Every structure is written in structure tokens, then in C-alpha cells.
PDB file of C-alpha atoms and ligand atoms in Angstrom:
ATOM      1  CA  MET A   1      27.520  44.898   7.739  1.00  0.00           C
ATOM      2  CA  SER A   2      24.941  46.568   4.922  1.00  0.00           C
ATOM      3  CA  ALA A   3      21.114  46.402   6.100  1.00  0.00           C
ATOM      4  CA  LYS A   4      20.501  44.437   3.125  1.00  0.00           C
ATOM      5  CA  LYS A   5      22.643  42.046   4.553  1.00  0.00           C
ATOM      6  CA  ARG A   6      21.728  42.001   7.977  1.00  0.00           C
ATOM      7  CA  HIS A   7      18.751  41.259   7.219  1.00  0.00           C
ATOM      8  CA  LEU A   8      19.559  38.161   5.065  1.00  0.00           C
ATOM      9  CA  TYR A   9      21.839  37.668   7.954  1.00  0.00           C
ATOM     10  CA  PHE A  10      19.508  37.920  10.382  1.00  0.00           C
ATOM     11  CA  LEU A  11      16.987  35.660   8.845  1.00  0.00           C
ATOM     12  CA  ALA A  12      20.061  33.238   8.623  1.00  0.00           C
ATOM     13  CA  VAL A  13      20.180  32.958  12.130  1.00  0.00           C
ATOM     14  CA  ILE A  14      16.421  32.636  13.094  1.00  0.00           C
ATOM     15  CA  VAL A  15      17.037  29.865   9.708  1.00  0.00           C
ATOM     16  CA  LEU A  16      18.928  27.810  12.094  1.00  0.00           C
ATOM     17  CA  LEU A  17      17.559  27.843  15.913  1.00  0.00           C
ATOM     18  CA  PHE A  18      14.127  26.638  13.607  1.00  0.00           C
ATOM     19  CA  THR A  19      16.372  23.986  12.868  1.00  0.00           C
ATOM     20  CA  ALA A  20      17.632  22.960  15.514  1.00  0.00           C
ATOM     21  CA  ARG A  21      15.124  23.109  17.915  1.00  0.00           C
ATOM     22  CA  ALA A  22      12.981  20.214  15.673  1.00  0.00           C
ATOM     23  CA  SER A  23      15.633  18.628  15.486  1.00  0.00           C
ATOM     24  CA  ALA A  24      15.986  18.243  19.642  1.00  0.00           C
ATOM     25  CA  GLN A  25      12.107  17.334  19.766  1.00  0.00           C
ATOM     26  CA  GLY A  26      12.546  14.629  17.045  1.00  0.00           C
ATOM     27  CA  TRP A  27      11.096  16.456  14.212  1.00  0.00           C
ATOM     28  CA  ARG A  28      13.320  15.522  11.598  1.00  0.00           C
ATOM     29  CA  THR A  29      13.288  11.383  12.255  1.00  0.00           C
ATOM     30  CA  ARG A  30       9.936  11.426  11.411  1.00  0.00           C
ATOM     31  CA  VAL A  31       9.811  14.382   8.342  1.00  0.00           C
ATOM     32  CA  TRP A  32      12.082  12.125   6.635  1.00  0.00           C
ATOM     33  CA  PRO A  33      11.224   8.094   8.414  1.00  0.00           C
ATOM     34  CA  THR A  34      13.598   6.822   5.431  1.00  0.00           C
ATOM     35  CA  THR A  35      16.078   8.699   6.018  1.00  0.00           C
ATOM     36  CA  PRO A  36      18.765   5.164   8.083  1.00  0.00           C
ATOM     37  CA  ASP A  37      19.994   7.344  10.603  1.00  0.00           C
ATOM     38  CA  ASN A  38      16.833   8.471  12.138  1.00  0.00           C
ATOM     39  CA  VAL A  39      14.614   5.297  12.420  1.00  0.00           C
ATOM     40  CA  GLU A  40      15.076   3.759  15.593  1.00  0.00           C
ATOM     41  CA  TYR A  41      13.860   0.487  14.701  1.00  0.00           C
ATOM     42  CA  PRO A  42      12.009  -1.673  17.059  1.00  0.00           C
ATOM     43  CA  THR A  43      15.008  -4.325  18.146  1.00  0.00           C
ATOM     44  CA  GLN A  44      13.002  -7.228  19.566  1.00  0.00           C
ATOM     45  CA  LEU A  45      13.970  -9.342  17.675  1.00  0.00           C
ATOM     46  CA  THR A  46      16.897  -7.988  16.276  1.00  0.00           C
ATOM     47  CA  GLY A  47      20.111 -10.230  15.110  1.00  0.00           C
ATOM     48  CA  TRP A  48      17.747 -12.870  15.259  1.00  0.00           C
ATOM     49  CA  LEU A  49      18.209 -14.946  11.599  1.00  0.00           C
ATOM     50  CA  ILE A  50      14.485 -17.168  11.051  1.00  0.00           C
ATOM     51  CA  VAL A  51      13.989 -19.373   8.120  1.00  0.00           C
ATOM     52  CA  ILE A  52      10.321 -19.178   7.420  1.00  0.00           C
ATOM     53  CA  ASP A  53       9.401 -22.909   5.537  1.00  0.00           C
ATOM     54  CA  PRO A  54       5.785 -22.873   3.518  1.00  0.00           C
ATOM     55  CA  GLY A  55       5.575 -26.651   2.928  1.00  0.00           C
ATOM     56  CA  HIS A  56       5.498 -28.713  -0.163  1.00  0.00           C
ATOM     57  CA  GLY A  57       5.350 -26.092  -3.032  1.00  0.00           C
ATOM     58  CA  GLY A  58       5.810 -27.162  -7.136  1.00  0.00           C
ATOM     59  CA  SER A  59       4.662 -30.146  -8.450  1.00  0.00           C
ATOM     60  CA  ASP A  60       4.348 -30.710  -4.148  1.00  0.00           C
ATOM     61  CA  SER A  61       0.170 -29.825  -3.617  1.00  0.00           C
ATOM     62  CA  GLY A  62       0.109 -30.931  -0.356  1.00  0.00           C
ATOM     63  CA  ALA A  63      -3.421 -31.494   1.010  1.00  0.00           C
ATOM     64  CA  VAL A  64      -6.501 -30.578  -0.653  1.00  0.00           C
ATOM     65  CA  ASN A  65      -9.628 -29.141  -0.100  1.00  0.00           C
ATOM     66  CA  LYS A  66     -12.035 -30.462  -3.583  1.00  0.00           C
ATOM     67  CA  ASN A  67     -14.895 -28.716  -2.713  1.00  0.00           C
ATOM     68  CA  LEU A  68     -13.077 -25.404  -2.482  1.00  0.00           C
ATOM     69  CA  ASN A  69      -9.839 -25.361  -5.248  1.00  0.00           C
ATOM     70  CA  LEU A  70      -7.736 -24.688  -2.810  1.00  0.00           C
ATOM     71  CA  LYS A  71      -4.227 -26.136  -1.980  1.00  0.00           C
ATOM     72  CA  GLU A  72      -1.595 -26.312   0.283  1.00  0.00           C
ATOM     73  CA  LYS A  73       1.056 -25.100  -1.255  1.00  0.00           C
ATOM     74  CA  ASP A  74      -0.514 -21.816  -1.920  1.00  0.00           C
ATOM     75  CA  ILE A  75      -1.981 -21.539   1.587  1.00  0.00           C
ATOM     76  CA  VAL A  76       1.411 -22.098   3.803  1.00  0.00           C
ATOM     77  CA  LEU A  77       2.923 -19.245   0.686  1.00  0.00           C
ATOM     78  CA  ALA A  78       0.470 -16.632   1.605  1.00  0.00           C
ATOM     79  CA  VAL A  79       0.596 -16.571   5.992  1.00  0.00           C
ATOM     80  CA  GLY A  80       5.113 -16.926   5.126  1.00  0.00           C
ATOM     81  CA  LEU A  81       4.923 -13.932   3.636  1.00  0.00           C
ATOM     82  CA  LYS A  82       3.124 -12.452   6.195  1.00  0.00           C
ATOM     83  CA  LEU A  83       4.517 -13.854   9.367  1.00  0.00           C
ATOM     84  CA  ARG A  84       8.486 -13.092   6.632  1.00  0.00           C
ATOM     85  CA  THR A  85       6.842  -9.420   6.716  1.00  0.00           C
ATOM     86  CA  ALA A  86       5.699  -9.797  11.221  1.00  0.00           C
ATOM     87  CA  LEU A  87       8.969 -10.332  11.636  1.00  0.00           C
ATOM     88  CA  GLN A  88      11.010  -8.387   9.484  1.00  0.00           C
ATOM     89  CA  ASP A  89       9.554  -5.431  11.270  1.00  0.00           C
ATOM     90  CA  LEU A  90      10.571  -6.664  14.918  1.00  0.00           C
ATOM     91  CA  GLY A  91      13.750  -5.864  13.400  1.00  0.00           C
ATOM     92  CA  ALA A  92      14.540  -9.972  12.249  1.00  0.00           C
ATOM     93  CA  ARG A  93      16.647 -10.978   9.566  1.00  0.00           C
ATOM     94  CA  VAL A  94      14.282 -13.489   7.485  1.00  0.00           C
ATOM     95  CA  GLU A  95      14.706 -16.127   4.702  1.00  0.00           C
ATOM     96  CA  MET A  96      12.575 -17.873   3.279  1.00  0.00           C
ATOM     97  CA  THR A  97      12.822 -21.891   1.795  1.00  0.00           C
ATOM     98  CA  ARG A  98      10.985 -21.212  -0.760  1.00  0.00           C
ATOM     99  CA  ASP A  99       9.336 -17.957  -1.799  1.00  0.00           C
ATOM    100  CA  THR A 100       7.704 -18.641  -4.910  1.00  0.00           C
ATOM    101  CA  ASP A 101       5.410 -21.585  -5.789  1.00  0.00           C
ATOM    102  CA  LYS A 102       8.401 -23.640  -6.340  1.00  0.00           C
ATOM    103  CA  SER A 103       9.022 -27.849  -5.744  1.00  0.00           C
ATOM    104  CA  MET A 104      11.885 -28.736  -2.404  1.00  0.00           C
ATOM    105  CA  LEU A 105      12.945 -31.406  -1.202  1.00  0.00           C
ATOM    106  CA  ILE A 106      12.902 -31.958   3.081  1.00  0.00           C
ATOM    107  CA  SER A 107      16.625 -32.535   2.724  1.00  0.00           C
ATOM    108  CA  GLU A 108      17.102 -28.539   0.713  1.00  0.00           C
ATOM    109  CA  ARG A 109      14.665 -26.956   3.515  1.00  0.00           C
ATOM    110  CA  TYR A 110      17.488 -27.885   6.831  1.00  0.00           C
ATOM    111  CA  THR A 111      19.858 -27.870   3.845  1.00  0.00           C
ATOM    112  CA  LEU A 112      19.389 -24.357   3.408  1.00  0.00           C
ATOM    113  CA  ALA A 113      18.991 -23.057   8.269  1.00  0.00           C
ATOM    114  CA  ASN A 114      22.046 -24.765   8.553  1.00  0.00           C
ATOM    115  CA  ASN A 115      24.079 -23.274   5.996  1.00  0.00           C
ATOM    116  CA  LEU A 116      23.253 -19.938   6.062  1.00  0.00           C
ATOM    117  CA  HIS A 117      23.814 -20.768  10.734  1.00  0.00           C
ATOM    118  CA  ALA A 118      20.101 -19.465  10.984  1.00  0.00           C
ATOM    119  CA  HIS A 119      18.521 -19.675  14.821  1.00  0.00           C
ATOM    120  CA  ARG A 120      15.037 -20.888  14.308  1.00  0.00           C
ATOM    121  CA  LEU A 121      13.176 -22.702  11.450  1.00  0.00           C
ATOM    122  CA  VAL A 122       8.799 -22.302  11.822  1.00  0.00           C
ATOM    123  CA  SER A 123       7.410 -24.608   9.567  1.00  0.00           C
ATOM    124  CA  LEU A 124       4.186 -24.154   8.239  1.00  0.00           C
ATOM    125  CA  HIS A 125       1.393 -26.582   7.323  1.00  0.00           C
ATOM    126  CA  ASN A 126      -2.107 -27.244   6.915  1.00  0.00           C
ATOM    127  CA  ASN A 127      -3.355 -30.431   8.442  1.00  0.00           C
ATOM    128  CA  ALA A 128      -5.789 -32.555   6.666  1.00  0.00           C
ATOM    129  CA  ALA A 129      -8.084 -35.640   7.628  1.00  0.00           C
ATOM    130  CA  ASN A 130     -11.307 -36.532   7.512  1.00  0.00           C
ATOM    131  CA  THR A 131     -13.018 -33.391   6.504  1.00  0.00           C
ATOM    132  CA  THR A 132     -14.110 -32.904  10.241  1.00  0.00           C
ATOM    133  CA  ALA A 133     -11.172 -32.767  12.194  1.00  0.00           C
ATOM    134  CA  GLU A 134     -10.096 -29.203  12.835  1.00  0.00           C
ATOM    135  CA  GLY A 135      -7.692 -26.610  14.922  1.00  0.00           C
ATOM    136  CA  ILE A 136      -4.402 -26.219  15.085  1.00  0.00           C
ATOM    137  CA  GLU A 137      -1.430 -28.546  16.288  1.00  0.00           C
ATOM    138  CA  THR A 138       2.745 -27.467  16.855  1.00  0.00           C
ATOM    139  CA  TRP A 139       5.452 -29.928  16.305  1.00  0.00           C
ATOM    140  CA  VAL A 140       8.620 -30.803  18.174  1.00  0.00           C
ATOM    141  CA  ASP A 141      11.311 -33.670  18.077  1.00  0.00           C
ATOM    142  CA  SER A 142      11.128 -35.222  21.240  1.00  0.00           C
ATOM    143  CA  ASP A 143      14.808 -36.057  20.828  1.00  0.00           C
ATOM    144  CA  ALA A 144      15.899 -31.977  20.946  1.00  0.00           C
ATOM    145  CA  PRO A 145      16.214 -29.993  24.012  1.00  0.00           C
ATOM    146  CA  GLN A 146      13.859 -28.536  26.334  1.00  0.00           C
ATOM    147  CA  VAL A 147      14.594 -24.860  24.339  1.00  0.00           C
ATOM    148  CA  TRP A 148      13.331 -26.832  21.199  1.00  0.00           C
ATOM    149  CA  LYS A 149      10.352 -28.151  23.557  1.00  0.00           C
ATOM    150  CA  ASN A 150      10.380 -23.905  24.606  1.00  0.00           C
ATOM    151  CA  TYR A 151      10.180 -22.531  21.508  1.00  0.00           C
ATOM    152  CA  ALA A 152       7.742 -24.780  20.136  1.00  0.00           C
ATOM    153  CA  SER A 153       5.109 -24.132  22.860  1.00  0.00           C
ATOM    154  CA  SER A 154       5.924 -19.915  22.553  1.00  0.00           C
ATOM    155  CA  LEU A 155       4.996 -19.952  18.760  1.00  0.00           C
ATOM    156  CA  HIS A 156       2.229 -22.913  19.112  1.00  0.00           C
ATOM    157  CA  ARG A 157       0.720 -21.032  22.643  1.00  0.00           C
ATOM    158  CA  ASN A 158       0.332 -17.370  20.908  1.00  0.00           C
ATOM    159  CA  THR A 159      -0.702 -18.500  16.909  1.00  0.00           C
ATOM    160  CA  ILE A 160      -3.889 -20.394  19.142  1.00  0.00           C
ATOM    161  CA  SER A 161      -3.822 -16.568  20.822  1.00  0.00           C
ATOM    162  CA  ALA A 162      -4.363 -14.944  18.377  1.00  0.00           C
ATOM    163  CA  ALA A 163      -6.002 -17.470  15.694  1.00  0.00           C
ATOM    164  CA  LYS A 164      -8.692 -17.054  19.868  1.00  0.00           C
ATOM    165  CA  ALA A 165      -9.310 -14.088  19.144  1.00  0.00           C
ATOM    166  CA  TYR A 166     -10.976 -14.207  14.996  1.00  0.00           C
ATOM    167  CA  ASP A 167     -12.118 -17.435  15.849  1.00  0.00           C
ATOM    168  CA  SER A 168     -13.279 -17.911  19.560  1.00  0.00           C
ATOM    169  CA  SER A 169     -13.897 -21.138  18.718  1.00  0.00           C
ATOM    170  CA  ILE A 170     -11.106 -22.743  16.231  1.00  0.00           C
ATOM    171  CA  ARG A 171      -9.689 -26.034  18.549  1.00  0.00           C
ATOM    172  CA  ASP A 172      -6.497 -25.726  20.191  1.00  0.00           C
ATOM    173  CA  ARG A 173      -4.433 -29.097  19.238  1.00  0.00           C
ATOM    174  CA  GLY A 174      -1.592 -28.473  21.446  1.00  0.00           C
ATOM    175  CA  ILE A 175       2.116 -29.462  21.050  1.00  0.00           C
ATOM    176  CA  LYS A 176       2.756 -32.577  19.063  1.00  0.00           C
ATOM    177  CA  TYR A 177       6.352 -35.082  19.216  1.00  0.00           C
ATOM    178  CA  SER A 178       8.104 -36.850  17.105  1.00  0.00           C
ATOM    179  CA  GLY A 179      11.490 -38.045  17.039  1.00  0.00           C
ATOM    180  CA  THR A 180      12.508 -40.985  18.886  1.00  0.00           C
ATOM    181  CA  THR A 181      12.068 -41.086  22.831  1.00  0.00           C
ATOM    182  CA  PRO A 182       9.001 -40.743  25.160  1.00  0.00           C
ATOM    183  CA  PRO A 183       6.544 -38.819  24.448  1.00  0.00           C
ATOM    184  CA  TRP A 184       7.147 -39.512  20.847  1.00  0.00           C
ATOM    185  CA  SER A 185       3.753 -39.670  19.032  1.00  0.00           C
ATOM    186  CA  GLY A 186       4.877 -42.559  16.051  1.00  0.00           C
ATOM    187  CA  LYS A 187       5.490 -39.800  13.557  1.00  0.00           C
ATOM    188  CA  LYS A 188       8.600 -38.891  12.122  1.00  0.00           C
ATOM    189  CA  ILE A 189       8.750 -35.841  10.398  1.00  0.00           C
ATOM    190  CA  GLY A 190      12.407 -34.528   7.977  1.00  0.00           C
ATOM    191  CA  VAL A 191      12.333 -31.051   8.847  1.00  0.00           C
ATOM    192  CA  ILE A 192      12.304 -30.533  12.498  1.00  0.00           C
ATOM    193  CA  ASN A 193      14.644 -33.952  12.397  1.00  0.00           C
ATOM    194  CA  TYR A 194      17.034 -33.249  15.498  1.00  0.00           C
ATOM    195  CA  ALA A 195      19.314 -34.977  13.307  1.00  0.00           C
ATOM    196  CA  ASN A 196      19.316 -33.285  10.849  1.00  0.00           C
ATOM    197  CA  ILE A 197      18.806 -29.511  11.658  1.00  0.00           C
ATOM    198  CA  LYS A 198      20.706 -27.334  13.568  1.00  0.00           C
ATOM    199  CA  CYS A 199      18.547 -24.460  15.137  1.00  0.00           C
ATOM    200  CA  PRO A 200      15.144 -25.064  16.912  1.00  0.00           C
ATOM    201  CA  ALA A 201      12.987 -25.875  14.352  1.00  0.00           C
ATOM    202  CA  ALA A 202       8.905 -26.451  14.831  1.00  0.00           C
ATOM    203  CA  LEU A 203       6.396 -27.442  12.369  1.00  0.00           C
ATOM    204  CA  LEU A 204       2.331 -25.295  12.456  1.00  0.00           C
ATOM    205  CA  GLU A 205       0.135 -27.164  10.925  1.00  0.00           C
ATOM    206  CA  LEU A 206      -2.487 -24.600  10.759  1.00  0.00           C
ATOM    207  CA  ASN A 207      -5.673 -25.848  10.645  1.00  0.00           C
ATOM    208  CA  PHE A 208      -7.603 -28.726   8.337  1.00  0.00           C
ATOM    209  CA  ILE A 209      -7.410 -27.488   5.045  1.00  0.00           C
ATOM    210  CA  ASP A 210      -9.789 -30.482   3.710  1.00  0.00           C
ATOM    211  CA  ASN A 211     -12.670 -29.482   6.373  1.00  0.00           C
ATOM    212  CA  ASP A 212     -14.570 -26.029   4.231  1.00  0.00           C
ATOM    213  CA  LYS A 213     -15.200 -24.416   7.825  1.00  0.00           C
ATOM    214  CA  GLU A 214     -11.231 -23.986   7.860  1.00  0.00           C
ATOM    215  CA  ALA A 215     -10.355 -23.913   4.766  1.00  0.00           C
ATOM    216  CA  ASN A 216     -12.833 -20.844   4.742  1.00  0.00           C
ATOM    217  CA  ARG A 217     -10.732 -19.023   7.251  1.00  0.00           C
ATOM    218  CA  LEU A 218      -7.481 -19.671   5.646  1.00  0.00           C
ATOM    219  CA  ILE A 219      -8.422 -18.255   2.912  1.00  0.00           C
ATOM    220  CA  ARG A 220      -9.678 -14.361   4.523  1.00  0.00           C
ATOM    221  CA  ASP A 221      -6.601 -12.596   4.135  1.00  0.00           C
ATOM    222  CA  ASP A 222      -7.144 -11.050   7.735  1.00  0.00           C
ATOM    223  CA  TYR A 223      -7.081 -14.623   9.270  1.00  0.00           C
ATOM    224  CA  GLN A 224      -3.817 -15.502   7.134  1.00  0.00           C
ATOM    225  CA  ARG A 225      -1.640 -11.988   8.943  1.00  0.00           C
ATOM    226  CA  ALA A 226      -4.080 -13.047  12.412  1.00  0.00           C
ATOM    227  CA  LEU A 227      -1.831 -16.676  12.430  1.00  0.00           C
ATOM    228  CA  ALA A 228       1.233 -14.983  10.989  1.00  0.00           C
ATOM    229  CA  ASN A 229       1.285 -12.065  14.012  1.00  0.00           C
ATOM    230  CA  GLY A 230       0.252 -14.587  16.750  1.00  0.00           C
ATOM    231  CA  MET A 231       3.208 -16.895  15.765  1.00  0.00           C
ATOM    232  CA  ALA A 232       5.243 -13.251  15.396  1.00  0.00           C
ATOM    233  CA  ASN A 233       3.737 -13.157  19.192  1.00  0.00           C
ATOM    234  CA  GLY A 234       5.415 -16.397  20.029  1.00  0.00           C
ATOM    235  CA  PHE A 235       9.022 -15.504  18.734  1.00  0.00           C
ATOM    236  CA  LEU A 236       9.331 -12.456  20.885  1.00  0.00           C
ATOM    237  CA  GLU A 237       7.761 -14.223  24.385  1.00  0.00           C
ATOM    238  CA  HIS A 238      10.921 -17.338  23.204  1.00  0.00           C
ATOM    239  CA  ALA A 239      13.061 -14.119  22.586  1.00  0.00           C
ATOM    240  CA  SER A 240      12.852 -12.843  25.889  1.00  0.00           C
ATOM    241  CA  GLN A 241      13.105 -16.094  27.501  1.00  0.00           C
ATOM    242  CA  TYR A 242      16.113 -17.067  25.586  1.00  0.00           C
ATOM    243  CA  ASN A 243      19.221 -15.871  22.803  1.00  0.00           C
ATOM    244  CA  LYS A 244      19.291 -16.597  19.681  1.00  0.00           C
ATOM    245  CA  GLU A 245      22.145 -18.995  20.689  1.00  0.00           C
ATOM    246  CA  ASP A 246      20.633 -21.191  22.825  1.00  0.00           C
ATOM    247  CA  GLY A 247      20.324 -24.653  21.169  1.00  0.00           C
ATOM    248  CA  LEU A 248      22.198 -24.293  18.673  1.00  0.00           C
ATOM    249  CA  LYS A 249      24.373 -27.343  17.093  1.00  0.00           C
ATOM    250  CA  TYR A 250      26.405 -25.136  14.769  1.00  0.00           C
TER     251      TYR A 250
HETATM  252 ZN1   ZN B 301       1.988 -29.937   4.491  1.00  0.00          ZN
END
């Protein structure tokens, strides 16, 4: 071996040793985080297929705030897109009934979830009443099994907690029941109707859009993110108590 070749040989050995050591220290994962083989994705919701249903859309504005020129269909889409990001960050597969401003029938929404064999559906809405009512409530079908009700409770509890961390004055209006059996409150909601949809489903009424105080909060990006993160925490809590197959009718 010539002096020059020996020099190159030692250089190669040093490079190899350095690379091996860096790899053992996890350098490769940190240096190239987008290389699939080296990335460790969060695993908490891995395998879960969640359908997000932003209510209304297209020709159906939902509730409106005329003072502030706000439409429910736009607010719930913005929150839904943030929720999609939060759930994907937790490893879930997420489908949306709509991710643009388009009209959709109620039946198209639950049929989409059924055809996908989704594990859960969450429908996002804003409430409206008399311009002074306020707070967040979550709806679930009273005819459905307990897992559906626990799912709704987890979403509600964690959403309230995130909302109150943002603004402690936000009112918790609790869980409300649609359906035909007690404690039914008299309302039927198609998209979460146990007779229609085959996976646990809950509908959140995220504040009152016709109340200017609540509407001014709802349009804020950071509040929308707080709601999305709260709901994502709700999914995590639910996943710690139930398997994704629980409560399905497929
Ligand atoms: Zn609505």
C-alpha cells in the first residue's frame, strides 16, 4: 500500500466510524426527519379512521351573525381543518365530509362514513339562539350503546377544558341527547342518528355564532386551534378507554 493509499484508507475508516456512531446516537432520525424508515410518528391514534363533518356548506350557510357578517359553514370548516391536522399529527387517518365550501345532504355525510367503515365521526356546528345564549354543548343519540355516549363525553369534556383554558368564562352546557329513548330531549339529528350511522358519532355545538361576544372569539385562529386541540385530546382519552372497533355496526 502506497503512502497515498494508506492515507485514503485511514480517512475512509474514520468516516465509517463517525457515521456508525452518529447513527447509533439517533442522528440520522434527527438530520433527515422526512425519511420514512427513520421517522417515529406519534402512535396514539394509529389505525383509527376518523371522519370530520363540518356542518352545512355551499348554499346552506348554517346560522349567521349579521353584525359581523359571519357564517357557521365557514367557522366550522376552519375548525375542522385544524382538527384534521391535530388528529393526523397523532397518527390517525382522517377523512372529511367536505374540506371546501360545498353543499351536502345529511345522508351523504353519514353514508360517506359508513362506506369508509370509519371508526368515529365528529360533526362540527355553531349554535344560535337569542344573541345572548352562550357556551358549548355536545349531542349524542340516546338510543346508541354506552361507548357512543362515552365517546361524546370524552370529546365534550376535553373541548370544554381547552376552551376554558382559553377563556374561563366559557359556559359548559353539557351533553345533550337526541334519539327516541330517555333522556331524549326532543330533537332528532340525522348525521348522528343511531339508525343512520354505523360508527360512534357525536355533534359539537361550538359556541353561539349569533352572540357577538362568542362570534368574536370563534373567528380567532388561536381559539379555533384551542378547540381543535381540545377535541384531539378527547379522541386520545377515548382511545385510552376503548378500542377503535368498539361500538361499530359494520
Ligand atoms: Zn349547524
